[in-house]
Structure formats: C-alpha cells, structure tokens
CSV table of C-alpha atoms in Angstrom, one decimal:
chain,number,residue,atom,x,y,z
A,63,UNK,CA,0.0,0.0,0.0
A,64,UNK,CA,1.5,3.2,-1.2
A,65,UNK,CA,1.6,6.3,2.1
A,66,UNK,CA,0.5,10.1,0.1
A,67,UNK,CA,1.6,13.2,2.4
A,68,UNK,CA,-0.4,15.9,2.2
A,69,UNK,CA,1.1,19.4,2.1
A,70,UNK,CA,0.1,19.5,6.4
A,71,UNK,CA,2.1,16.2,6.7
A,72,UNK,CA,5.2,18.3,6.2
A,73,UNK,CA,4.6,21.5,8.2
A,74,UNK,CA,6.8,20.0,10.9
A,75,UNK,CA,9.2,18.6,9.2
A,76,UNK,CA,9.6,15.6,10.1
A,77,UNK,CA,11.7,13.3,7.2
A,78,UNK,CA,8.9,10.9,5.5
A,79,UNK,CA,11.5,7.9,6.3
A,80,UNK,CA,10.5,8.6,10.2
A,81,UNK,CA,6.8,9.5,10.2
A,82,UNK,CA,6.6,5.6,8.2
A,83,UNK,CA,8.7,4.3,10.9
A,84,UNK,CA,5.9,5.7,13.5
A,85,UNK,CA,3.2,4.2,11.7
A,86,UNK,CA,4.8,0.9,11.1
A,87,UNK,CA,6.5,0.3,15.0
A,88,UNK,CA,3.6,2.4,17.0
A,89,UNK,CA,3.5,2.1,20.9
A,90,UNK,CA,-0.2,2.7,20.2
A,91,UNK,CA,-2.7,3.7,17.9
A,92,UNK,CA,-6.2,5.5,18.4
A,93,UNK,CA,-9.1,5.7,15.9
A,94,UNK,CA,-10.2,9.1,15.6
A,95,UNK,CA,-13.4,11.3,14.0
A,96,UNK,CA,-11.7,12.4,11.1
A,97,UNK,CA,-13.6,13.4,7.7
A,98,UNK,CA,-16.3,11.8,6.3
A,99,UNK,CA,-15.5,8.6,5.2
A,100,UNK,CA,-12.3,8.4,6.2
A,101,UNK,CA,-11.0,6.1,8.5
A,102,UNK,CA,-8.8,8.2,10.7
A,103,UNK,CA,-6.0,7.0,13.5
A,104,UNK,CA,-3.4,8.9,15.4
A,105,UNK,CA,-0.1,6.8,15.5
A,106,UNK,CA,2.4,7.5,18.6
A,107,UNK,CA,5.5,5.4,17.9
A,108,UNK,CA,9.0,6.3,17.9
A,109,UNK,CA,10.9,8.0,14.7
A,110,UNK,CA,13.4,4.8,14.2
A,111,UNK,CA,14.7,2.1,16.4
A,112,UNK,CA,16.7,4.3,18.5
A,113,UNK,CA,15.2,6.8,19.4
A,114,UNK,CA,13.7,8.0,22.5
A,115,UNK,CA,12.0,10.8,20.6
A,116,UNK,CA,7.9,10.3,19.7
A,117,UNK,CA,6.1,11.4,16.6
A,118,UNK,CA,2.1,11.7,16.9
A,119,UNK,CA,1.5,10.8,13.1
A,120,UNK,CA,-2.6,11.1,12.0
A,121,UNK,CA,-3.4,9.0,8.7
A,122,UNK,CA,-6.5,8.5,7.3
A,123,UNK,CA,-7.7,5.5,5.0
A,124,UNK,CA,-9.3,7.3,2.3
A,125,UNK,CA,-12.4,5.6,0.7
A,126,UNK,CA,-10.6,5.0,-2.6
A,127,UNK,CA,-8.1,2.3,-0.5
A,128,UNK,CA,-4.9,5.4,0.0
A,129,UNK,CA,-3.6,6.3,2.8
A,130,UNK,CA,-2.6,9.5,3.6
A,131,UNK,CA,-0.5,11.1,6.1
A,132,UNK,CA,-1.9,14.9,7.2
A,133,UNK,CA,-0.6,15.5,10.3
A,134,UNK,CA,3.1,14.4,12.0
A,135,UNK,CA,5.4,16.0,14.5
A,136,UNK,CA,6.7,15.5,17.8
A,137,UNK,CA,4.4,14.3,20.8
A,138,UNK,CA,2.3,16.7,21.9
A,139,UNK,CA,0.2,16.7,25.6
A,140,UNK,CA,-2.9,15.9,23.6
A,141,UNK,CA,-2.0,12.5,22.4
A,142,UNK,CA,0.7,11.7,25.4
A,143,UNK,CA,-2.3,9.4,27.2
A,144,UNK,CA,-1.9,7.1,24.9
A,145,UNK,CA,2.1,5.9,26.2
A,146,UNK,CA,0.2,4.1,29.3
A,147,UNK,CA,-3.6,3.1,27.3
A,148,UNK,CA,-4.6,-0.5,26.8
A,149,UNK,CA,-4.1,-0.8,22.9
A,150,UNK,CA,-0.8,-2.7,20.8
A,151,UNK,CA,2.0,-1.9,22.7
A,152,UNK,CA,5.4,-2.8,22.7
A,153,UNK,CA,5.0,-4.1,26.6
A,154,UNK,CA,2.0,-5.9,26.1
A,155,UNK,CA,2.9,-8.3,22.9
C-alpha cells in the first residue's frame, strides 16, 4: 500500500522515512473522528529504532483504499495518554 503526504504532513518537518517508521513500530494507535468517510487514527510510535523521541502521526484511509499522512510531528500533551492506554504496545505483545 502506497503512504501520500499531504502538504500538512510536512509543516513539521519531520523526514517521511520517520513518520513511516511511527506508523509501522507504533507504541499505540487510536481511531479518531476524522472526515467523512475516512478512516482516521493517530499513531504515537518512535521515529526509528533508537530513538527516544515520539512522533504523533494522523493518517487517514481514504475511501478509494490510499492512505494519507496529514498530520506528523513531535508528541504533543494531547496524544501523550496514549504511552500508558490499553491498545498494541510494545509491553503488552
């Protein structure tokens, strides 16, 4: 499956390489209300394998089957609850 960036994805600039290694290795992952129908998750996962620095990456799975990266930059407050949620992380596999 083929990742588009939109022009947001890059506002941060965080390298493309890192925001895929977010998505791919995530500590966890939350469905969000994103636009309509989309399916939209937030990805918090770590920018490579080692580093101790967190991306919060939002993609959503457009109806046509692409995925597209919007948002991505470092670990903000707003998504930081989801280090210690219930959900597919490293600890828990």
């Amino acid at each position: 499956m083929a990742i588009h960036y939109s022009e947001s994805a890059d506002k941060h600039g965080v390298p493309h390489p890192e925001i895929e290694y977010a998505i791919f290795h995530p500590i966890n992952k939350q469905q969000v209300e994103g636009r309509r129908g989309d399916t939209t998750f937030v990805f918090v996962g770590p920018r490579h394998d080692l580093s101790r620095s967190l991306l919060e990456v939002m993609v959503a799975l457009r109806p046509d089957g692409r995925l597209v990266v919007f948002h991505a930059m470092e670990l903000t407050d707003r998504w930081r609850w989801l280090l210690y949620a219930p959900g597919h992380a490293q600890w828990e596999e």
